[in-house]
Coordinates of N, CA and C in Angstrom, one line a residue:
M1 N 153.4 162.9 116.4 CA 152.7 162.9 115.2 C 151.1 163.2 115.6
E2 N 150.7 162.7 116.4 CA 149.2 163.0 116.8 C 148.7 164.3 117.0
K3 N 149.7 165.2 117.4 CA 149.5 166.9 117.5 C 149.3 167.3 116.2
E4 N 150.1 166.8 115.3 CA 150.1 167.5 113.9 C 148.6 167.1 113.3
T5 N 148.3 165.7 113.5 CA 146.9 165.3 113.0 C 145.7 166.3 113.8
E6 N 145.7 166.6 114.8 CA 145.0 167.2 115.6 C 144.9 168.7 115.1
M7 N 145.9 169.2 114.8 CA 146.0 170.6 114.1 C 145.2 170.8 112.9
D8 N 145.7 169.4 112.2 CA 145.1 169.4 110.7 C 143.5 169.4 111.0
T9 N 143.0 168.6 111.7 CA 141.7 168.6 111.7 C 141.3 169.9 112.1
F10 N 141.8 170.5 113.2 CA 141.4 171.7 113.7 C 141.3 172.8 112.4
Q11 N 142.3 172.8 111.8 CA 142.6 173.8 110.5 C 141.5 173.4 109.7
I12 N 141.2 172.2 109.3 CA 140.2 171.9 108.2 C 138.7 172.3 109.0
G13 N 138.6 172.2 110.0 CA 137.3 172.4 110.8 C 137.1 174.1 110.5
N14 N 138.3 174.8 110.8 CA 138.2 176.1 110.7 C 137.8 176.6 109.2
R15 N 138.4 176.0 108.2 CA 138.2 176.3 106.8 C 136.7 175.8 106.5
L16 N 136.1 174.7 107.0 CA 134.8 174.3 106.7 C 133.8 175.4 107.1
R17 N 134.2 176.0 108.3 CA 133.3 177.0 109.1 C 133.3 178.1 108.1
E18 N 134.5 178.6 107.7 CA 134.6 179.9 107.0 C 134.1 179.7 105.6
L19 N 134.0 178.5 105.0 CA 133.4 178.4 103.7 C 132.0 178.5 103.8
R20 N 131.2 177.8 104.7 CA 129.9 177.7 105.2 C 129.5 179.1 105.6
E21 N 130.2 179.9 106.3 CA 129.7 181.3 106.7 C 129.8 182.2 105.6
N22 N 130.7 182.0 104.4 CA 130.5 182.7 103.4 C 129.5 182.6 102.5
I23 N 128.9 181.4 102.6 CA 127.5 181.5 101.8 C 126.4 181.5 102.7
H24 N 126.5 181.9 104.0 CA 125.6 182.2 105.0 C 124.5 181.0 105.0
A25 N 125.2 179.9 105.3 CA 124.3 178.5 105.6 C 124.7 178.2 106.9
T26 N 123.8 177.4 107.3 CA 123.6 176.8 108.9 C 124.3 175.6 108.7
Q27 N 125.0 175.1 109.8 CA 125.5 173.8 109.9 C 124.4 172.7 109.6
Q28 N 123.2 172.8 109.9 CA 122.1 171.9 109.7 C 122.0 172.0 108.1
E29 N 121.9 173.1 107.4 CA 121.8 173.0 106.1 C 122.8 172.3 105.2
L30 N 124.1 172.4 105.9 CA 125.3 172.0 105.3 C 125.1 170.2 105.5
A31 N 124.8 169.9 106.6 CA 124.7 168.4 107.0 C 123.6 167.9 106.0
E32 N 122.5 168.6 105.8 CA 121.5 168.0 105.0 C 121.9 167.9 103.6
A33 N 122.6 168.8 103.1 CA 123.3 168.9 101.6 C 124.2 167.7 101.6
L34 N 124.9 167.4 102.6 CA 125.9 166.4 102.7 C 125.4 165.2 102.8
E35 N 124.2 164.8 103.3 CA 123.4 163.8 103.5 C 124.4 163.1 104.8
V36 N 124.6 164.0 105.8 CA 125.4 163.4 107.1 C 124.5 164.1 108.3
S37 N 124.8 163.7 109.4 CA 124.0 164.2 110.5 C 124.6 165.6 111.1
H38 N 123.8 166.3 111.5 CA 124.3 167.6 112.1 C 125.4 167.2 113.1
S39 N 125.3 166.4 114.1 CA 126.3 166.2 114.9 C 127.7 166.0 114.3
Y40 N 127.5 165.0 113.3 CA 128.9 164.7 112.5 C 129.5 165.9 112.0
Y41 N 128.6 166.8 111.2 CA 129.3 167.9 110.7 C 129.9 169.0 111.8
S42 N 129.0 169.2 112.6 CA 129.4 170.0 113.7 C 130.9 169.7 114.1
R43 N 130.9 168.3 114.5 CA 132.3 167.9 114.8 C 133.3 168.0 113.9
L44 N 133.1 167.9 112.7 CA 134.1 168.4 111.7 C 134.4 169.8 111.7
E45 N 133.7 170.8 112.0 CA 133.8 171.8 112.1 C 134.7 172.2 113.4
E46 N 134.6 171.6 114.5 CA 134.9 171.8 115.7 C 136.5 171.1 115.8
G47 N 136.8 170.5 114.6 CA 137.9 169.7 114.4 C 138.1 168.4 115.3
R48 N 137.1 168.0 115.7 CA 137.1 167.0 116.8 C 136.7 165.6 115.9
R49 N 136.7 165.6 114.8 CA 136.3 164.3 113.8 C 137.0 164.5 112.6
G50 N 137.6 163.6 112.1 CA 138.3 163.3 110.9 C 137.2 163.0 109.8
M51 N 137.5 163.4 108.4 CA 136.5 163.5 107.6 C 136.8 162.0 106.7
I52 N 135.7 161.3 106.3 CA 135.8 160.4 105.3 C 135.8 160.9 104.0
L53 N 136.5 160.2 102.9 CA 136.6 160.6 101.8 C 135.0 160.9 101.1
K54 N 134.4 160.0 101.2 CA 132.7 160.4 100.8 C 132.2 161.8 101.1
T55 N 132.5 162.1 102.4 CA 132.2 163.6 102.7 C 132.9 164.7 101.9
L56 N 134.4 164.4 101.8 CA 135.2 165.3 101.2 C 134.6 165.3 99.7
Y57 N 134.4 164.2 98.8 CA 133.8 164.4 97.9 C 132.5 165.1 97.6
R58 N 131.6 165.0 98.5 CA 130.4 165.9 98.6 C 130.6 167.4 98.9
L59 N 131.7 167.7 99.5 CA 132.0 169.0 99.9 C 132.6 169.6 98.8
V60 N 133.3 168.9 97.9 CA 133.9 169.4 96.7 C 132.7 169.7 95.6
D61 N 131.8 168.8 95.6 CA 130.8 168.8 94.6 C 129.7 170.1 95.1
Y62 N 129.5 170.1 96.5 CA 128.8 171.2 96.9 C 129.1 172.6 96.6
Y63 N 130.6 172.8 97.0 CA 131.1 174.1 96.5 C 131.7 174.4 95.4
D64 N 131.4 173.3 94.5 CA 132.1 173.3 93.2 C 133.5 173.8 93.2
T65 N 134.5 173.0 93.8 CA 135.5 173.4 94.0 C 136.6 172.1 93.9
D66 N 137.9 172.4 94.3 CA 138.9 171.0 94.4 C 139.0 170.9 96.0
A67 N 139.6 169.6 96.3 CA 139.9 169.3 97.5 C 140.9 170.1 98.3
N68 N 141.9 170.7 97.5 CA 142.9 171.4 98.0 C 142.2 172.9 98.8
T69 N 141.0 173.3 98.2 CA 140.4 174.4 98.6 C 139.8 173.9 100.1
I70 N 139.2 172.9 100.0 CA 138.3 172.2 101.4 C 139.4 172.0 102.2
L71 N 140.3 171.3 102.0 CA 141.1 171.0 103.0 C 142.2 172.2 103.4
N72 N 142.2 173.3 102.7 CA 143.0 174.4 102.8 C 144.5 174.1 102.6
I73 N 144.7 173.4 101.7 CA 146.1 173.2 101.2 C 146.6 174.1 100.1
P74 N 147.8 174.9 100.4 CA 148.2 175.8 99.5 C 148.7 175.3 98.1
K75 N 148.4 175.9 97.1 CA 148.8 175.4 95.6 C 150.2 175.2 95.8
K76 N 150.9 174.3 94.8 CA 152.1 174.1 94.8 C 153.2 175.2 94.6
E77 N 152.5 176.3 93.8 CA 153.4 177.5 93.6 C 153.5 178.3 94.9
E78 N 152.5 178.3 95.8 CA 152.4 179.2 97.0 C 153.2 178.3 98.0
R79 N 153.5 177.1 98.0 CA 154.3 176.3 98.9 C 155.6 176.7 98.6
K80 N 156.1 176.6 97.4 CA 157.6 176.9 96.9 C 157.9 178.1 97.3
R81 N 156.9 179.2 97.0 CA 157.2 180.8 97.4 C 157.6 180.7 99.0
G82 N 156.9 180.0 99.7 CA 157.1 180.2 101.2 C 158.3 179.4 101.8
R83 N 159.2 179.0 100.9 CA 160.2 178.3 101.2 C 161.2 179.2 101.5

């Protein structure tokens, strides 16, 4: 089970990096916008740190999107098609 959790944080980290790079922002800029330290945000992107709900909420607000987009969770319709 731990391997799955590690993979999830790695995938989420890749998604965070992708979202940040799409808007041409630095890790420092995101950290400041989210009111977290640069090292915390960096570890999120590296998949070495799990995210607390407060950070997820701030990311959703910052990107004006939903948690599924941040966490890279496919929509229900997409999951059904993949079966």
